[in-house]
Coordinates of C-alpha atoms and ligand atoms in Angstrom, one line a residue:
X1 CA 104.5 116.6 118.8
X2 CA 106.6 116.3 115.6
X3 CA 109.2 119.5 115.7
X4 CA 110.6 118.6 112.5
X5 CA 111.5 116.1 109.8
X6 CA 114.7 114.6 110.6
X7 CA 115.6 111.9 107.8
X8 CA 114.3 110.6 104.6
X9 CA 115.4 107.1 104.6
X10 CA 116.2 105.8 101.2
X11 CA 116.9 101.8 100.8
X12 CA 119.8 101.2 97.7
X13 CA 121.7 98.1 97.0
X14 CA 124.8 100.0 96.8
X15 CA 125.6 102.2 99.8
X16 CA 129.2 103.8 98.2
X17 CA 127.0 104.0 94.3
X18 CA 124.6 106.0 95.9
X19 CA 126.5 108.1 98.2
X20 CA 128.4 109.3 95.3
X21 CA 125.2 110.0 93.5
X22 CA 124.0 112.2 96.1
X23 CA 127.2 113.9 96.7
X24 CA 128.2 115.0 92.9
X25 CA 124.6 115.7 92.3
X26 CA 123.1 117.4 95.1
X27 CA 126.3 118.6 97.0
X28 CA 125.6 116.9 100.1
X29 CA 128.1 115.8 102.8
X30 CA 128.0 112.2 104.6
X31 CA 128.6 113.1 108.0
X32 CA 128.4 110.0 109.6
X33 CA 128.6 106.2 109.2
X34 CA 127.0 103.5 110.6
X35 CA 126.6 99.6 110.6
X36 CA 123.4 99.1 112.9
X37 CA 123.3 95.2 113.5
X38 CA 120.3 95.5 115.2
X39 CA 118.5 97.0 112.5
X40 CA 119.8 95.0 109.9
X41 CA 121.7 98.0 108.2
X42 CA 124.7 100.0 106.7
X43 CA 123.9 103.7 106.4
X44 CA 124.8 107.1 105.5
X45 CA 123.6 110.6 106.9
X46 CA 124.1 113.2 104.2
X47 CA 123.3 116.3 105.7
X48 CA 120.7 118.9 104.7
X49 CA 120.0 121.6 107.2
X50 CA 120.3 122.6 110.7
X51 CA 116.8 123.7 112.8
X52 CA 115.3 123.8 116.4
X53 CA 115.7 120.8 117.9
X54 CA 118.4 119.0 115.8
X55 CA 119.6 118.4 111.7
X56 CA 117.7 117.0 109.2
X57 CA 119.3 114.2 106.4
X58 CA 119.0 112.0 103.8
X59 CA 119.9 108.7 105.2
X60 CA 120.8 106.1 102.6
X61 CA 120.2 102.1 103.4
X62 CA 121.8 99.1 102.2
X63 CA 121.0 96.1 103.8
X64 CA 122.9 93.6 105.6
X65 CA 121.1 90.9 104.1
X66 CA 117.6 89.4 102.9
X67 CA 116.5 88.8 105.5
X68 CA 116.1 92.2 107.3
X69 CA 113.2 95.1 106.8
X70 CA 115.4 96.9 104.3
X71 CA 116.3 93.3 102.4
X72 CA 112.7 92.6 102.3
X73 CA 111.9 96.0 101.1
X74 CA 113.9 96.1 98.2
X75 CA 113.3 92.3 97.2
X76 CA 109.5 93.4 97.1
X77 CA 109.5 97.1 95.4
X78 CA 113.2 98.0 94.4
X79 CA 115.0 101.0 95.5
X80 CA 113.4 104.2 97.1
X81 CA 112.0 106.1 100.1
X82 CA 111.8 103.6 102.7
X83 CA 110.7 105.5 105.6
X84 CA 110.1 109.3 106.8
X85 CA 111.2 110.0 110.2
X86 CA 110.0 113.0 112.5
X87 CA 112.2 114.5 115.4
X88 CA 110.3 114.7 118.5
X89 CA 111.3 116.0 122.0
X90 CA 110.8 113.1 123.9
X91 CA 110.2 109.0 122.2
X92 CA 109.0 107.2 124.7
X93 CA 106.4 109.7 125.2
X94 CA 105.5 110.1 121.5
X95 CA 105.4 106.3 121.7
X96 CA 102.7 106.3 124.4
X97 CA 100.7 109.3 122.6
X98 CA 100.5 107.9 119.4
X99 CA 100.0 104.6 120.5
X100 CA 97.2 105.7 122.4
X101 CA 95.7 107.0 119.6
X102 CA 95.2 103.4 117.6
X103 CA 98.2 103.3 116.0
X104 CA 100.6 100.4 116.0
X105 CA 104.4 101.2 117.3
X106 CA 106.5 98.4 116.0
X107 CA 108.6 98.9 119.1
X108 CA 108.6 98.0 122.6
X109 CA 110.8 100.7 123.9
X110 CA 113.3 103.2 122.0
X111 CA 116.0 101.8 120.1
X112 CA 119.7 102.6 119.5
X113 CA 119.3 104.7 116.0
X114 CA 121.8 107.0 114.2
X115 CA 124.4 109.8 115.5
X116 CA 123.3 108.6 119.0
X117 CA 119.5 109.1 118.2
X118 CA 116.6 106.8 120.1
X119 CA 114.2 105.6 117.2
X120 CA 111.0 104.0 117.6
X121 CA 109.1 102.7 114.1
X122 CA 105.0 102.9 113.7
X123 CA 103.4 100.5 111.4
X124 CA 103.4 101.7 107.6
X125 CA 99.8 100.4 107.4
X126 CA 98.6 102.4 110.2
X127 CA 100.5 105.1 108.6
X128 CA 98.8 105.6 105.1
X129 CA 101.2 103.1 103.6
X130 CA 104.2 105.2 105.4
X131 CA 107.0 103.7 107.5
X132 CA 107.3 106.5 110.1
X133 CA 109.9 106.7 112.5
X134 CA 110.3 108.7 115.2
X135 CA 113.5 110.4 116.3
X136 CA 114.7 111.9 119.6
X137 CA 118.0 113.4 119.1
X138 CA 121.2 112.4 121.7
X139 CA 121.3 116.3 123.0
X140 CA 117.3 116.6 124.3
X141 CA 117.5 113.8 126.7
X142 CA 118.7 110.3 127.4
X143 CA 119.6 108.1 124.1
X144 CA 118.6 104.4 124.1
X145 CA 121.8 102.0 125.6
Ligands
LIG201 C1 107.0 96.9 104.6 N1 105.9 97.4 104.1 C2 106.1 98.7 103.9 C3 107.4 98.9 104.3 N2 108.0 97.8 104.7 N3 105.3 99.7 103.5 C4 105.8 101.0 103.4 N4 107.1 101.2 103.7 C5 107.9 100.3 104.1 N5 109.2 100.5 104.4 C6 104.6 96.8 103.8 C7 104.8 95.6 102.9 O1 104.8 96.0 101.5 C8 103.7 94.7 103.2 O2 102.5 95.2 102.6 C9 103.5 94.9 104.7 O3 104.1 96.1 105.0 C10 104.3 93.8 105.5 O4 105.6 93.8 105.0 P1 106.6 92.5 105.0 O5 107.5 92.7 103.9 O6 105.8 91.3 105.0 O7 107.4 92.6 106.3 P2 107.1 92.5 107.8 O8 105.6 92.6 108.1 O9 107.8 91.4 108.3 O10 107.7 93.9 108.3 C11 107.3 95.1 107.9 C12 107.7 96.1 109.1 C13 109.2 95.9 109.4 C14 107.4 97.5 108.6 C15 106.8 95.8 110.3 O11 110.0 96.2 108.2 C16 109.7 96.8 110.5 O12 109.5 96.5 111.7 N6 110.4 97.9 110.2 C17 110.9 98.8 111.2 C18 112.4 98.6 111.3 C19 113.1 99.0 110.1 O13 112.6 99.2 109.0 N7 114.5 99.1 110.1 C20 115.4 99.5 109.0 C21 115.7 100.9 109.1 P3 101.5 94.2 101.8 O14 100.4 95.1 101.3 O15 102.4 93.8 100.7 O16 101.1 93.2 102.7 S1 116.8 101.2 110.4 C22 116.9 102.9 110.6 O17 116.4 103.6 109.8 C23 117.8 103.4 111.7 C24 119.3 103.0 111.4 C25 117.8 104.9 111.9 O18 117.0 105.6 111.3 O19 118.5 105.4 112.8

């Protein structure tokens, strides 16, 4: 089911202050941008490698505000890896899958995500204390409107 990972997600208070951390230490690129109202978000993709099925990242967070799952996650443990998120081939079906197997998915249907991706989040307490997302990338079927 999971072909990959795609992202590390990493929550910061300072978008541009971490970007340029990871680009002068790590000699990473940001190849794309992205202020994602609905998730409550401003974020960076810094790109790792290339693999079947789509790219993997480092995606770096800063929140919007407070009062969104990134505010709420910094206010409560500080900066650090906010979520891990798996490419699969198809989301909705991973959604049903893992669904069905007791696990809660925080999302009704697939949501607009990064570089044209369709996310779908499961619950960090079904996931041994894990915010998991899962990933279906633009090119291996139809992204979320
Ligand atoms: C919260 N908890 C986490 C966590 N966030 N545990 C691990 N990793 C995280 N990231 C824990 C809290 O510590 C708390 O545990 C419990 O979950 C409830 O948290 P809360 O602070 O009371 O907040 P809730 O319940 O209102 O919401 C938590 C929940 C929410 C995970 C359901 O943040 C959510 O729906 N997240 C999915 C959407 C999201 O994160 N979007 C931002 C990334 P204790 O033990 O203290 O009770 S958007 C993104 O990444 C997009 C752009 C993309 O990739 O394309």
């Amino acid at each position: 089911m999971f072909m990959r990972i795609d992202h590390v997600g990493i929550a910061c208070h300072d978008l541009e202050e971490k970007i340029a951390f990871f680009e002068r230490t790590f000699d990473l690129t940001v190849v794309a941008r992205e202020t994602n109202e609905e998730q409550g978000v401003k974020e960076a993709m810094l790109h790792i490698a290339d693999g079947e099925g789509g790219g993997s990242y480092i995606q770096l967070l800063e929140p919007l505000g407070p009062d969104t799952p990134v505010g709420k996650f910094l206010a409560k443990r500080g900066e650090g890896v906010h979520h891990v998120a798996f490419g699969v081939p198809d989301v909705a079906e991973a959604m049903r899958e893992i669904g069905g197997r007791g696990v809660r998915v925080l999302d009704a249907e697939p949501r607009h995500g990064t570089l044209g991706s369709s996310i779908a989040f499961l619950h960090p307490k079904d996931m041994g204390g894990v915010l998991t997302e899962l990933v279906q990338a633009p090119d291996t079927g139809d992204a979320a409107p």
